[in-house]
């Protein structure tokens, strides 16, 4: 009875969060960060609901249907990655310069969660159950998309230019300035390419003129 009560509560919670795309859940932060927390609350509830319904209807057969259990595993992995991204951003002091990196990581994970859920719904042996899950999880449509090209460019600019954002990403990564070291050679090449950009721009303008 306790488990049934939990399941019914989770059905209601997932449906209401789905109607508002997660906006009805409490979350810390503000702006984009708050929305990501809310989306993660929604997808966490959806994962718990889908895992419960799958186990209740398939039982031990879920283990033998490896692609279905793998999709649930993908869901859990992406929830973990998204949670870790938010925690890292918070632990670093929520620097605004790192916001494009957080946005890219969250949008990529949420889109992958959406794909795993869609694959789960489509491939459940009990087709009505798949339709029911889809209705409960996404009653107001599916809002997640891949990161935009514009966001890709913002992230690339951060990664390819020395600065605090790049230093935070690489603070536990081996780096070297030694030109005899392959990593050091790449770092020197990056610095040289950045120094050459104004000269390249001048040459391009001169060629046009």
PDB file of C-alpha atoms in Angstrom, residues 49-201:
ATOM      1  CA  UNK A  49       7.599   7.053 -12.614  1.00  0.00           C
ATOM      2  CA  UNK A  50       8.831   5.301 -15.778  1.00  0.00           C
ATOM      3  CA  UNK A  51      11.113   2.985 -13.800  1.00  0.00           C
ATOM      4  CA  UNK A  52       8.259   2.023 -11.441  1.00  0.00           C
ATOM      5  CA  UNK A  53       5.722   1.413 -14.203  1.00  0.00           C
ATOM      6  CA  UNK A  54       8.258  -0.574 -16.239  1.00  0.00           C
ATOM      7  CA  UNK A  55       9.101  -2.802 -13.270  1.00  0.00           C
ATOM      8  CA  UNK A  56       5.458  -3.284 -12.310  1.00  0.00           C
ATOM      9  CA  UNK A  57       4.407  -4.333 -15.820  1.00  0.00           C
ATOM     10  CA  UNK A  58       7.516  -6.183 -17.038  1.00  0.00           C
ATOM     11  CA  UNK A  59       8.960  -7.517 -13.791  1.00  0.00           C
ATOM     12  CA  UNK A  60      12.063  -9.622 -14.317  1.00  0.00           C
ATOM     13  CA  UNK A  61      11.587  -9.434 -18.092  1.00  0.00           C
ATOM     14  CA  UNK A  62      12.895  -5.852 -17.936  1.00  0.00           C
ATOM     15  CA  UNK A  63      16.374  -7.225 -17.234  1.00  0.00           C
ATOM     16  CA  UNK A  64      16.207  -9.413 -20.345  1.00  0.00           C
ATOM     17  CA  UNK A  65      14.988  -6.527 -22.497  1.00  0.00           C
ATOM     18  CA  UNK A  66      18.412  -4.954 -22.411  1.00  0.00           C
ATOM     19  CA  UNK A  67      17.674  -2.014 -24.698  1.00  0.00           C
ATOM     20  CA  UNK A  68      14.780  -0.877 -22.505  1.00  0.00           C
ATOM     21  CA  UNK A  69      16.841  -1.151 -19.321  1.00  0.00           C
ATOM     22  CA  UNK A  70      19.708   0.625 -21.143  1.00  0.00           C
ATOM     23  CA  UNK A  71      17.418   3.557 -21.896  1.00  0.00           C
ATOM     24  CA  UNK A  72      16.544   3.818 -18.220  1.00  0.00           C
ATOM     25  CA  UNK A  73      20.275   3.691 -17.521  1.00  0.00           C
ATOM     26  CA  UNK A  74      20.847   6.498 -20.034  1.00  0.00           C
ATOM     27  CA  UNK A  75      18.186   8.538 -18.250  1.00  0.00           C
ATOM     28  CA  UNK A  76      19.860   8.064 -14.884  1.00  0.00           C
ATOM     29  CA  UNK A  77      23.305   8.891 -16.308  1.00  0.00           C
ATOM     30  CA  UNK A  78      22.111  12.139 -17.883  1.00  0.00           C
ATOM     31  CA  UNK A  79      20.312  13.132 -14.680  1.00  0.00           C
ATOM     32  CA  UNK A  80      23.600  12.613 -12.840  1.00  0.00           C
ATOM     33  CA  UNK A  81      25.589  14.624 -15.419  1.00  0.00           C
ATOM     34  CA  UNK A  82      23.077  17.483 -15.338  1.00  0.00           C
ATOM     35  CA  UNK A  83      23.068  17.502 -11.514  1.00  0.00           C
ATOM     36  CA  UNK A  84      26.864  17.562 -11.465  1.00  0.00           C
ATOM     37  CA  UNK A  85      26.911  20.467 -13.954  1.00  0.00           C
ATOM     38  CA  UNK A  86      24.591  22.523 -11.767  1.00  0.00           C
ATOM     39  CA  UNK A  87      26.602  21.692  -8.637  1.00  0.00           C
ATOM     40  CA  UNK A  88      29.872  22.626 -10.325  1.00  0.00           C
ATOM     41  CA  UNK A  89      28.426  25.966 -11.439  1.00  0.00           C
ATOM     42  CA  UNK A  90      27.144  26.623  -7.897  1.00  0.00           C
ATOM     43  CA  UNK A  91      30.415  25.583  -6.223  1.00  0.00           C
ATOM     44  CA  UNK A  92      32.381  27.905  -8.518  1.00  0.00           C
ATOM     45  CA  UNK A  93      30.303  30.845  -7.289  1.00  0.00           C
ATOM     46  CA  UNK A  94      27.871  30.910 -10.255  1.00  0.00           C
ATOM     47  CA  UNK A  95      30.179  32.992 -12.507  1.00  0.00           C
ATOM     48  CA  UNK A  96      28.185  34.617 -15.318  1.00  0.00           C
ATOM     49  CA  UNK A  97      31.082  34.029 -17.707  1.00  0.00           C
ATOM     50  CA  UNK A  98      30.519  30.255 -17.342  1.00  0.00           C
ATOM     51  CA  UNK A  99      26.785  30.462 -18.046  1.00  0.00           C
ATOM     52  CA  UNK A 100      27.119  29.449 -21.747  1.00  0.00           C
ATOM     53  CA  UNK A 101      28.994  26.304 -20.635  1.00  0.00           C
ATOM     54  CA  UNK A 102      26.247  25.441 -18.147  1.00  0.00           C
ATOM     55  CA  UNK A 103      23.521  26.150 -20.705  1.00  0.00           C
ATOM     56  CA  UNK A 104      25.194  23.905 -23.284  1.00  0.00           C
ATOM     57  CA  UNK A 105      25.695  21.039 -20.793  1.00  0.00           C
ATOM     58  CA  UNK A 106      22.119  21.261 -19.487  1.00  0.00           C
ATOM     59  CA  UNK A 107      20.454  21.563 -22.899  1.00  0.00           C
ATOM     60  CA  UNK A 108      22.483  18.638 -24.218  1.00  0.00           C
ATOM     61  CA  UNK A 109      21.613  16.423 -21.215  1.00  0.00           C
ATOM     62  CA  UNK A 110      17.927  17.372 -21.217  1.00  0.00           C
ATOM     63  CA  UNK A 111      17.700  16.638 -24.947  1.00  0.00           C
ATOM     64  CA  UNK A 112      19.346  13.240 -24.421  1.00  0.00           C
ATOM     65  CA  UNK A 113      16.886  12.533 -21.594  1.00  0.00           C
ATOM     66  CA  UNK A 114      14.042  13.392 -23.971  1.00  0.00           C
ATOM     67  CA  UNK A 115      15.444  11.013 -26.599  1.00  0.00           C
ATOM     68  CA  UNK A 116      15.808   8.184 -24.049  1.00  0.00           C
ATOM     69  CA  UNK A 117      12.235   8.708 -22.844  1.00  0.00           C
ATOM     70  CA  UNK A 118      10.894   8.787 -26.390  1.00  0.00           C
ATOM     71  CA  UNK A 119      12.735   5.544 -27.183  1.00  0.00           C
ATOM     72  CA  UNK A 120      11.344   3.956 -24.008  1.00  0.00           C
ATOM     73  CA  UNK A 121       7.764   4.971 -24.801  1.00  0.00           C
ATOM     74  CA  UNK A 122       8.006   3.732 -28.386  1.00  0.00           C
ATOM     75  CA  UNK A 123       9.518   0.334 -27.595  1.00  0.00           C
ATOM     76  CA  UNK A 124       7.584  -0.849 -24.541  1.00  0.00           C
ATOM     77  CA  UNK A 125       5.927  -4.211 -25.308  1.00  0.00           C
ATOM     78  CA  UNK A 126       2.642  -2.887 -23.904  1.00  0.00           C
ATOM     79  CA  UNK A 127       1.926  -0.083 -26.377  1.00  0.00           C
ATOM     80  CA  UNK A 128      -0.934   1.449 -24.300  1.00  0.00           C
ATOM     81  CA  UNK A 129       1.538   1.792 -21.403  1.00  0.00           C
ATOM     82  CA  UNK A 130       3.909   3.734 -23.649  1.00  0.00           C
ATOM     83  CA  UNK A 131       1.099   6.081 -24.687  1.00  0.00           C
ATOM     84  CA  UNK A 132       0.101   6.541 -21.037  1.00  0.00           C
ATOM     85  CA  UNK A 133       3.671   7.333 -19.981  1.00  0.00           C
ATOM     86  CA  UNK A 134       4.024   9.868 -22.795  1.00  0.00           C
ATOM     87  CA  UNK A 135       0.792  11.557 -21.763  1.00  0.00           C
ATOM     88  CA  UNK A 136       1.822  11.699 -18.094  1.00  0.00           C
ATOM     89  CA  UNK A 137       5.377  12.941 -18.724  1.00  0.00           C
ATOM     90  CA  UNK A 138       4.770  15.322 -21.638  1.00  0.00           C
ATOM     91  CA  UNK A 139       1.113  16.433 -21.409  1.00  0.00           C
ATOM     92  CA  UNK A 140       2.005  19.891 -22.786  1.00  0.00           C
ATOM     93  CA  UNK A 141       4.519  18.834 -25.416  1.00  0.00           C
ATOM     94  CA  UNK A 142       8.246  18.158 -25.439  1.00  0.00           C
ATOM     95  CA  UNK A 143      10.270  21.342 -24.809  1.00  0.00           C
ATOM     96  CA  UNK A 144      13.861  20.125 -25.014  1.00  0.00           C
ATOM     97  CA  UNK A 145      16.078  20.725 -28.035  1.00  0.00           C
ATOM     98  CA  UNK A 146      19.759  20.414 -28.896  1.00  0.00           C
ATOM     99  CA  UNK A 147      21.985  23.425 -28.111  1.00  0.00           C
ATOM    100  CA  UNK A 148      21.645  26.102 -30.788  1.00  0.00           C
ATOM    101  CA  UNK A 149      24.416  27.022 -33.237  1.00  0.00           C
ATOM    102  CA  UNK A 150      24.716  30.388 -31.524  1.00  0.00           C
ATOM    103  CA  UNK A 151      25.317  28.702 -28.153  1.00  0.00           C
ATOM    104  CA  UNK A 152      27.840  26.380 -29.823  1.00  0.00           C
ATOM    105  CA  UNK A 153      29.785  29.450 -30.993  1.00  0.00           C
ATOM    106  CA  UNK A 154      29.685  31.053 -27.526  1.00  0.00           C
ATOM    107  CA  UNK A 155      31.069  27.879 -25.942  1.00  0.00           C
ATOM    108  CA  UNK A 156      33.741  27.517 -28.639  1.00  0.00           C
ATOM    109  CA  UNK A 157      34.873  31.115 -28.037  1.00  0.00           C
ATOM    110  CA  UNK A 158      35.234  30.407 -24.306  1.00  0.00           C
ATOM    111  CA  UNK A 159      37.177  27.183 -24.887  1.00  0.00           C
ATOM    112  CA  UNK A 160      39.511  28.641 -27.514  1.00  0.00           C
ATOM    113  CA  UNK A 161      40.479  31.808 -25.650  1.00  0.00           C
ATOM    114  CA  UNK A 162      42.623  31.942 -22.482  1.00  0.00           C
ATOM    115  CA  UNK A 163      40.683  33.350 -19.575  1.00  0.00           C
ATOM    116  CA  UNK A 164      39.107  32.612 -16.207  1.00  0.00           C
ATOM    117  CA  UNK A 165      36.383  30.378 -17.660  1.00  0.00           C
ATOM    118  CA  UNK A 166      38.929  28.187 -19.427  1.00  0.00           C
ATOM    119  CA  UNK A 167      41.158  28.152 -16.335  1.00  0.00           C
ATOM    120  CA  UNK A 168      38.258  26.875 -14.216  1.00  0.00           C
ATOM    121  CA  UNK A 169      37.630  24.060 -16.678  1.00  0.00           C
ATOM    122  CA  UNK A 170      41.269  22.999 -16.817  1.00  0.00           C
ATOM    123  CA  UNK A 171      42.333  23.498 -13.196  1.00  0.00           C
ATOM    124  CA  UNK A 172      42.538  19.699 -12.614  1.00  0.00           C
ATOM    125  CA  UNK A 173      43.913  18.932 -16.088  1.00  0.00           C
ATOM    126  CA  UNK A 174      47.586  18.485 -16.898  1.00  0.00           C
ATOM    127  CA  UNK A 175      48.921  21.544 -18.749  1.00  0.00           C
ATOM    128  CA  UNK A 176      52.409  22.577 -19.796  1.00  0.00           C
ATOM    129  CA  UNK A 177      54.126  25.558 -21.469  1.00  0.00           C
ATOM    130  CA  UNK A 178      57.122  23.471 -22.528  1.00  0.00           C
ATOM    131  CA  UNK A 179      57.407  23.569 -26.365  1.00  0.00           C
ATOM    132  CA  UNK A 180      59.024  20.115 -26.280  1.00  0.00           C
ATOM    133  CA  UNK A 181      55.859  18.738 -24.691  1.00  0.00           C
ATOM    134  CA  UNK A 182      52.929  17.974 -27.037  1.00  0.00           C
ATOM    135  CA  UNK A 183      50.456  19.651 -24.655  1.00  0.00           C
ATOM    136  CA  UNK A 184      52.757  22.634 -24.242  1.00  0.00           C
ATOM    137  CA  UNK A 185      53.133  22.912 -28.015  1.00  0.00           C
ATOM    138  CA  UNK A 186      49.344  23.027 -28.411  1.00  0.00           C
ATOM    139  CA  UNK A 187      49.070  25.705 -25.715  1.00  0.00           C
ATOM    140  CA  UNK A 188      51.715  27.803 -27.447  1.00  0.00           C
ATOM    141  CA  UNK A 189      49.983  27.343 -30.788  1.00  0.00           C
ATOM    142  CA  UNK A 190      46.704  28.521 -29.250  1.00  0.00           C
ATOM    143  CA  UNK A 191      48.340  31.652 -27.838  1.00  0.00           C
ATOM    144  CA  UNK A 192      50.076  32.352 -31.164  1.00  0.00           C
ATOM    145  CA  UNK A 193      46.828  31.940 -33.107  1.00  0.00           C
ATOM    146  CA  UNK A 194      45.083  34.436 -30.821  1.00  0.00           C
ATOM    147  CA  UNK A 195      47.967  36.931 -31.150  1.00  0.00           C
ATOM    148  CA  UNK A 196      47.810  36.606 -34.940  1.00  0.00           C
ATOM    149  CA  UNK A 197      44.083  37.378 -35.213  1.00  0.00           C
ATOM    150  CA  UNK A 198      44.465  41.206 -35.471  1.00  0.00           C
ATOM    151  CA  UNK A 199      47.131  40.757 -38.174  1.00  0.00           C
ATOM    152  CA  UNK A 200      44.936  38.328 -40.107  1.00  0.00           C
ATOM    153  CA  UNK A 201      42.045  40.782 -39.875  1.00  0.00           C
TER     154      UNK A 201
END
